[in-house]
């Protein structure tokens, strides 16, 4: 985990995982899936919806459905800065 990811989590971002089901451009009867992950803000999910708009504008395979989950890893009240470390043995 990088410092940038920790900073995002402290500002309220959580890990959003989305599974896109889309039709193959040449074989419309075949469904394929694509998994996407990014840190995003619930309940508006601006990054997820920006990616969906990008998909609809730039990718040839039309979307069938999108299934997603969001997990907030930490919140500002759960994190504390520890400045000492004790080593045993």
mmCIF file of N, CA and C in Angstrom:
data_model
loop_
_atom_site.group_PDB
_atom_site.id
_atom_site.type_symbol
_atom_site.label_atom_id
_atom_site.label_comp_id
_atom_site.label_asym_id
_atom_site.label_seq_id
_atom_site.Cartn_x
_atom_site.Cartn_y
_atom_site.Cartn_z
ATOM 1 N N UNK A 1 0.849 -1.166 0.000
ATOM 2 C CA UNK A 1 0.000 0.000 0.000
ATOM 3 C C UNK A 1 0.898 1.233 0.000
ATOM 4 N N UNK A 2 0.631 2.160 -0.882
ATOM 5 C CA UNK A 2 1.436 3.363 -0.975
ATOM 6 C C UNK A 2 0.853 4.469 -0.105
ATOM 7 N N UNK A 3 1.633 5.528 0.064
ATOM 8 C CA UNK A 3 1.168 6.670 0.853
ATOM 9 C C UNK A 3 -0.019 7.347 0.181
ATOM 10 N N UNK A 4 -0.045 7.340 -1.149
ATOM 11 C CA UNK A 4 -1.165 7.938 -1.882
ATOM 12 C C UNK A 4 -2.460 7.179 -1.605
ATOM 13 N N UNK A 5 -2.401 5.847 -1.590
ATOM 14 C CA UNK A 5 -3.593 5.043 -1.296
ATOM 15 C C UNK A 5 -4.065 5.285 0.132
ATOM 16 N N UNK A 6 -3.131 5.373 1.073
ATOM 17 C CA UNK A 6 -3.495 5.638 2.460
ATOM 18 C C UNK A 6 -4.157 7.006 2.582
ATOM 19 N N UNK A 7 -3.628 7.999 1.876
ATOM 20 C CA UNK A 7 -4.232 9.329 1.892
ATOM 21 C C UNK A 7 -5.646 9.320 1.347
ATOM 22 N N UNK A 8 -5.876 8.566 0.277
ATOM 23 C CA UNK A 8 -7.232 8.457 -0.276
ATOM 24 C C UNK A 8 -8.178 7.817 0.730
ATOM 25 N N UNK A 9 -7.730 6.755 1.396
ATOM 26 C CA UNK A 9 -8.588 6.086 2.366
ATOM 27 C C UNK A 9 -8.913 6.987 3.548
ATOM 28 N N UNK A 10 -7.952 7.815 3.967
ATOM 29 C CA UNK A 10 -8.198 8.732 5.074
ATOM 30 C C UNK A 10 -9.172 9.844 4.681
ATOM 31 N N UNK A 11 -9.288 10.136 3.406
ATOM 32 C CA UNK A 11 -10.251 11.135 2.933
ATOM 33 C C UNK A 11 -11.617 10.532 2.628
ATOM 34 N N UNK A 12 -11.828 9.241 2.930
ATOM 35 C CA UNK A 12 -13.139 8.634 2.773
ATOM 36 C C UNK A 12 -13.296 7.731 1.568
ATOM 37 N N UNK A 13 -12.260 7.576 0.765
ATOM 38 C CA UNK A 13 -12.334 6.703 -0.397
ATOM 39 C C UNK A 13 -12.310 5.250 0.047
ATOM 40 N N UNK A 14 -12.937 4.400 -0.716
ATOM 41 C CA UNK A 14 -12.908 2.964 -0.480
ATOM 42 C C UNK A 14 -12.622 2.249 -1.783
ATOM 43 N N UNK A 15 -12.249 0.988 -1.689
ATOM 44 C CA UNK A 15 -11.933 0.203 -2.877
ATOM 45 C C UNK A 15 -13.232 -0.262 -3.535
ATOM 46 N N UNK A 16 -13.413 0.132 -4.782
ATOM 47 C CA UNK A 16 -14.579 -0.262 -5.557
ATOM 48 C C UNK A 16 -14.130 -1.282 -6.605
ATOM 49 N N UNK A 17 -14.804 -2.411 -6.642
ATOM 50 C CA UNK A 17 -14.528 -3.454 -7.621
ATOM 51 C C UNK A 17 -15.784 -3.646 -8.460
ATOM 52 N N UNK A 18 -15.617 -3.562 -9.768
ATOM 53 C CA UNK A 18 -16.759 -3.709 -10.670
ATOM 54 C C UNK A 18 -16.464 -4.808 -11.687
ATOM 55 N N UNK A 19 -17.490 -5.597 -11.973
ATOM 56 C CA UNK A 19 -17.389 -6.614 -13.016
ATOM 57 C C UNK A 19 -18.337 -6.214 -14.136
ATOM 58 N N UNK A 20 -17.772 -5.992 -15.302
ATOM 59 C CA UNK A 20 -18.530 -5.577 -16.480
ATOM 60 C C UNK A 20 -18.804 -6.794 -17.347
ATOM 61 N N UNK A 21 -20.045 -6.985 -17.704
ATOM 62 C CA UNK A 21 -20.416 -8.012 -18.680
ATOM 63 C C UNK A 21 -20.751 -7.281 -19.977
ATOM 64 N N UNK A 22 -20.074 -7.681 -21.040
ATOM 65 C CA UNK A 22 -20.261 -6.998 -22.320
ATOM 66 C C UNK A 22 -20.339 -8.007 -23.445
ATOM 67 N N UNK A 23 -20.929 -7.575 -24.527
ATOM 68 C CA UNK A 23 -21.054 -8.430 -25.708
ATOM 69 C C UNK A 23 -19.841 -8.228 -26.611
ATOM 70 N N UNK A 24 -19.374 -9.317 -27.178
ATOM 71 C CA UNK A 24 -18.252 -9.243 -28.116
ATOM 72 C C UNK A 24 -18.712 -8.522 -29.378
ATOM 73 N N UNK A 25 -17.895 -7.632 -29.932
ATOM 74 C CA UNK A 25 -18.320 -6.877 -31.113
ATOM 75 C C UNK A 25 -18.669 -7.754 -32.319
ATOM 76 N N UNK A 26 -17.904 -8.809 -32.548
ATOM 77 C CA UNK A 26 -18.143 -9.663 -33.712
ATOM 78 C C UNK A 26 -19.124 -10.794 -33.433
ATOM 79 N N UNK A 27 -19.310 -11.135 -32.174
ATOM 80 C CA UNK A 27 -20.192 -12.239 -31.782
ATOM 81 C C UNK A 27 -21.147 -11.717 -30.705
ATOM 82 N N UNK A 28 -22.236 -11.128 -31.105
ATOM 83 C CA UNK A 28 -23.161 -10.463 -30.181
ATOM 84 C C UNK A 28 -23.832 -11.423 -29.202
ATOM 85 N N UNK A 29 -23.834 -12.710 -29.478
ATOM 86 C CA UNK A 29 -24.467 -13.670 -28.580
ATOM 87 C C UNK A 29 -23.506 -14.145 -27.481
ATOM 88 N N UNK A 30 -22.232 -13.713 -27.521
ATOM 89 C CA UNK A 30 -21.233 -14.123 -26.540
ATOM 90 C C UNK A 30 -21.027 -13.007 -25.520
ATOM 91 N N UNK A 31 -21.153 -13.355 -24.232
ATOM 92 C CA UNK A 31 -20.871 -12.401 -23.156
ATOM 93 C C UNK A 31 -19.466 -12.639 -22.630
ATOM 94 N N UNK A 32 -18.756 -11.572 -22.384
ATOM 95 C CA UNK A 32 -17.427 -11.630 -21.809
ATOM 96 C C UNK A 32 -17.434 -10.768 -20.558
ATOM 97 N N UNK A 33 -16.442 -10.924 -19.702
ATOM 98 C CA UNK A 33 -16.408 -10.109 -18.489
ATOM 99 C C UNK A 33 -15.060 -9.410 -18.352
ATOM 100 N N UNK A 34 -15.086 -8.295 -17.647
ATOM 101 C CA UNK A 34 -13.911 -7.481 -17.386
ATOM 102 C C UNK A 34 -14.020 -6.983 -15.954
ATOM 103 N N UNK A 35 -12.932 -7.097 -15.177
ATOM 104 C CA UNK A 35 -12.939 -6.657 -13.786
ATOM 105 C C UNK A 35 -12.115 -5.377 -13.672
ATOM 106 N N UNK A 36 -12.693 -4.386 -12.984
ATOM 107 C CA UNK A 36 -12.074 -3.067 -12.809
ATOM 108 C C UNK A 36 -12.037 -2.743 -11.325
ATOM 109 N N UNK A 37 -10.924 -2.157 -10.842
ATOM 110 C CA UNK A 37 -10.813 -1.730 -9.454
ATOM 111 C C UNK A 37 -10.196 -0.344 -9.394
ATOM 112 N N UNK A 38 -10.710 0.465 -8.467
ATOM 113 C CA UNK A 38 -10.149 1.792 -8.220
ATOM 114 C C UNK A 38 -10.692 2.287 -6.893
ATOM 115 N N UNK A 39 -10.032 3.274 -6.328
ATOM 116 C CA UNK A 39 -10.543 3.906 -5.110
ATOM 117 C C UNK A 39 -11.584 4.931 -5.515
ATOM 118 N N UNK A 40 -12.742 4.894 -4.847
ATOM 119 C CA UNK A 40 -13.865 5.743 -5.230
ATOM 120 C C UNK A 40 -14.643 6.158 -3.992
ATOM 121 N N UNK A 41 -15.463 7.187 -4.150
ATOM 122 C CA UNK A 41 -16.291 7.710 -3.065
ATOM 123 C C UNK A 41 -17.718 7.214 -3.189
ATOM 124 N N UNK A 42 -18.201 6.556 -2.129
ATOM 125 C CA UNK A 42 -19.606 6.140 -2.094
ATOM 126 C C UNK A 42 -20.411 7.302 -1.528
ATOM 127 N N UNK A 43 -21.633 7.503 -1.858
ATOM 128 C CA UNK A 43 -22.531 6.701 -2.689
ATOM 129 C C UNK A 43 -22.604 7.182 -4.137
ATOM 130 N N UNK A 44 -21.811 8.214 -4.503
ATOM 131 C CA UNK A 44 -21.924 8.774 -5.863
ATOM 132 C C UNK A 44 -21.077 8.036 -6.896
ATOM 133 N N UNK A 45 -19.963 7.440 -6.491
ATOM 134 C CA UNK A 45 -19.076 6.664 -7.359
ATOM 135 C C UNK A 45 -18.680 7.419 -8.634
ATOM 136 N N UNK A 46 -18.047 8.601 -8.498
ATOM 137 C CA UNK A 46 -17.704 9.379 -9.693
ATOM 138 C C UNK A 46 -16.712 8.681 -10.620
ATOM 139 N N UNK A 47 -15.724 7.984 -10.091
ATOM 140 C CA UNK A 47 -14.744 7.306 -10.953
ATOM 141 C C UNK A 47 -15.368 6.131 -11.695
ATOM 142 N N UNK A 48 -16.231 5.387 -11.021
ATOM 143 C CA UNK A 48 -16.895 4.260 -11.676
ATOM 144 C C UNK A 48 -17.762 4.749 -12.826
ATOM 145 N N UNK A 49 -18.566 5.776 -12.582
ATOM 146 C CA UNK A 49 -19.445 6.266 -13.650
ATOM 147 C C UNK A 49 -18.661 6.932 -14.773
ATOM 148 N N UNK A 50 -17.514 7.542 -14.450
ATOM 149 C CA UNK A 50 -16.655 8.099 -15.499
ATOM 150 C C UNK A 50 -16.102 6.979 -16.372
ATOM 151 N N UNK A 51 -15.737 5.837 -15.746
ATOM 152 C CA UNK A 51 -15.247 4.703 -16.518
ATOM 153 C C UNK A 51 -16.354 4.095 -17.377
ATOM 154 N N UNK A 52 -17.566 4.019 -16.843
ATOM 155 C CA UNK A 52 -18.692 3.503 -17.633
ATOM 156 C C UNK A 52 -18.946 4.401 -18.842
ATOM 157 N N UNK A 53 -18.894 5.715 -18.652
ATOM 158 C CA UNK A 53 -19.058 6.640 -19.787
ATOM 159 C C UNK A 53 -17.948 6.450 -20.808
ATOM 160 N N UNK A 54 -16.697 6.277 -20.338
ATOM 161 C CA UNK A 54 -15.579 6.015 -21.239
ATOM 162 C C UNK A 54 -15.830 4.739 -22.040
ATOM 163 N N UNK A 55 -16.289 3.695 -21.356
ATOM 164 C CA UNK A 55 -16.559 2.416 -22.029
ATOM 165 C C UNK A 55 -17.591 2.612 -23.138
ATOM 166 N N UNK A 56 -18.681 3.274 -22.823
ATOM 167 C CA UNK A 56 -19.749 3.457 -23.801
ATOM 168 C C UNK A 56 -19.305 4.316 -24.984
ATOM 169 N N UNK A 57 -18.378 5.252 -24.756
ATOM 170 C CA UNK A 57 -17.918 6.132 -25.833
ATOM 171 C C UNK A 57 -16.784 5.529 -26.656
ATOM 172 N N UNK A 58 -15.882 4.762 -26.020
ATOM 173 C CA UNK A 58 -14.642 4.358 -26.684
ATOM 174 C C UNK A 58 -14.510 2.869 -27.003
ATOM 175 N N UNK A 59 -15.221 2.005 -26.299
ATOM 176 C CA UNK A 59 -15.066 0.560 -26.471
ATOM 177 C C UNK A 59 -16.187 0.044 -27.367
ATOM 178 N N UNK A 60 -15.839 -0.852 -28.285
ATOM 179 C CA UNK A 60 -16.829 -1.354 -29.242
ATOM 180 C C UNK A 60 -17.822 -2.338 -28.641
ATOM 181 N N UNK A 61 -17.430 -3.067 -27.618
ATOM 182 C CA UNK A 61 -18.321 -4.067 -27.030
ATOM 183 C C UNK A 61 -19.386 -3.410 -26.161
ATOM 184 N N UNK A 62 -20.672 -3.516 -26.557
ATOM 185 C CA UNK A 62 -21.730 -2.884 -25.758
ATOM 186 C C UNK A 62 -21.912 -3.578 -24.407
ATOM 187 N N UNK A 63 -22.145 -2.768 -23.378
ATOM 188 C CA UNK A 63 -22.330 -3.306 -22.034
ATOM 189 C C UNK A 63 -23.654 -4.044 -21.908
ATOM 190 N N UNK A 64 -23.600 -5.181 -21.250
ATOM 191 C CA UNK A 64 -24.809 -5.938 -20.918
ATOM 192 C C UNK A 64 -25.251 -5.579 -19.508
ATOM 193 N N UNK A 65 -24.304 -5.628 -18.553
ATOM 194 C CA UNK A 65 -24.612 -5.292 -17.166
ATOM 195 C C UNK A 65 -23.316 -5.002 -16.417
ATOM 196 N N UNK A 66 -23.467 -4.351 -15.264
ATOM 197 C CA UNK A 66 -22.334 -4.038 -14.397
ATOM 198 C C UNK A 66 -22.725 -4.428 -12.976
ATOM 199 N N UNK A 67 -21.835 -5.153 -12.323
ATOM 200 C CA UNK A 67 -22.044 -5.550 -10.926
ATOM 201 C C UNK A 67 -20.852 -5.023 -10.141
ATOM 202 N N UNK A 68 -21.117 -4.323 -9.013
ATOM 203 C CA UNK A 68 -19.997 -3.758 -8.276
ATOM 204 C C UNK A 68 -20.206 -3.860 -6.777
ATOM 205 N N UNK A 69 -19.078 -3.747 -6.069
ATOM 206 C CA UNK A 69 -19.084 -3.729 -4.612
ATOM 207 C C UNK A 69 -18.108 -2.661 -4.149
ATOM 208 N N UNK A 70 -18.342 -2.144 -2.958
ATOM 209 C CA UNK A 70 -17.508 -1.077 -2.417
ATOM 210 C C UNK A 70 -17.138 -1.442 -0.990
ATOM 211 N N UNK A 71 -15.869 -1.298 -0.659
ATOM 212 C CA UNK A 71 -15.413 -1.622 0.694
ATOM 213 C C UNK A 71 -14.558 -0.476 1.201
ATOM 214 N N UNK A 72 -15.000 0.127 2.288
ATOM 215 C CA UNK A 72 -14.220 1.175 2.918
ATOM 216 C C UNK A 72 -13.184 0.501 3.800
ATOM 217 N N UNK A 73 -11.932 0.716 3.507
ATOM 218 C CA UNK A 73 -10.863 0.013 4.212
ATOM 219 C C UNK A 73 -10.645 0.584 5.617
ATOM 220 N N UNK A 74 -10.461 1.883 5.716
ATOM 221 C CA UNK A 74 -10.308 2.538 7.012
ATOM 222 C C UNK A 74 -11.026 3.869 6.951
ATOM 223 N N UNK A 75 -11.284 4.423 8.107
ATOM 224 C CA UNK A 75 -11.855 5.764 8.168
ATOM 225 C C UNK A 75 -10.971 6.608 9.073
ATOM 226 N N UNK A 76 -11.082 7.914 9.017
ATOM 227 C CA UNK A 76 -10.192 8.763 9.811
ATOM 228 C C UNK A 76 -10.230 8.442 11.304
ATOM 229 N N UNK A 77 -11.374 8.033 11.837
ATOM 230 C CA UNK A 77 -11.462 7.722 13.250
ATOM 231 C C UNK A 77 -10.800 6.412 13.639
ATOM 232 N N UNK A 78 -10.516 5.548 12.690
ATOM 233 C CA UNK A 78 -9.921 4.245 12.973
ATOM 234 C C UNK A 78 -8.403 4.250 12.849
ATOM 235 N N UNK A 79 -7.825 5.317 12.347
ATOM 236 C CA UNK A 79 -6.399 5.380 12.085
ATOM 237 C C UNK A 79 -5.739 6.234 13.141
ATOM 238 N N UNK A 80 -4.588 5.807 13.601
ATOM 239 C CA UNK A 80 -3.828 6.636 14.519
ATOM 240 C C UNK A 80 -2.356 6.497 14.202
ATOM 241 N N UNK A 81 -1.634 7.571 14.386
ATOM 242 C CA UNK A 81 -0.216 7.616 14.077
ATOM 243 C C UNK A 81 0.570 7.060 15.260
ATOM 244 N N UNK A 82 1.340 6.014 15.036
ATOM 245 C CA UNK A 82 2.152 5.413 16.079
ATOM 246 C C UNK A 82 3.598 5.797 15.806
ATOM 247 N N UNK A 83 4.264 6.371 16.807
ATOM 248 C CA UNK A 83 5.626 6.843 16.598
ATOM 249 C C UNK A 83 6.674 5.923 17.222
ATOM 250 N N UNK A 84 6.280 4.933 17.969
ATOM 251 C CA UNK A 84 7.232 4.033 18.600
ATOM 252 C C UNK A 84 7.017 2.593 18.171
ATOM 253 N N UNK A 85 8.063 1.786 18.332
ATOM 254 C CA UNK A 85 7.968 0.393 18.001
ATOM 255 C C UNK A 85 8.769 -0.404 19.007
ATOM 256 N N UNK A 86 8.197 -1.477 19.524
ATOM 257 C CA UNK A 86 8.883 -2.332 20.484
ATOM 258 C C UNK A 86 9.197 -3.662 19.820
ATOM 259 N N UNK A 87 10.430 -4.110 19.970
ATOM 260 C CA UNK A 87 10.851 -5.374 19.406
ATOM 261 C C UNK A 87 11.162 -6.347 20.550
ATOM 262 N N UNK A 88 10.585 -7.509 20.512
ATOM 263 C CA UNK A 88 10.863 -8.545 21.502
ATOM 264 C C UNK A 88 11.735 -9.623 20.877
ATOM 265 N N UNK A 89 12.768 -9.968 21.588
ATOM 266 C CA UNK A 89 13.707 -11.032 21.169
ATOM 267 C C UNK A 89 14.375 -10.647 19.884
#
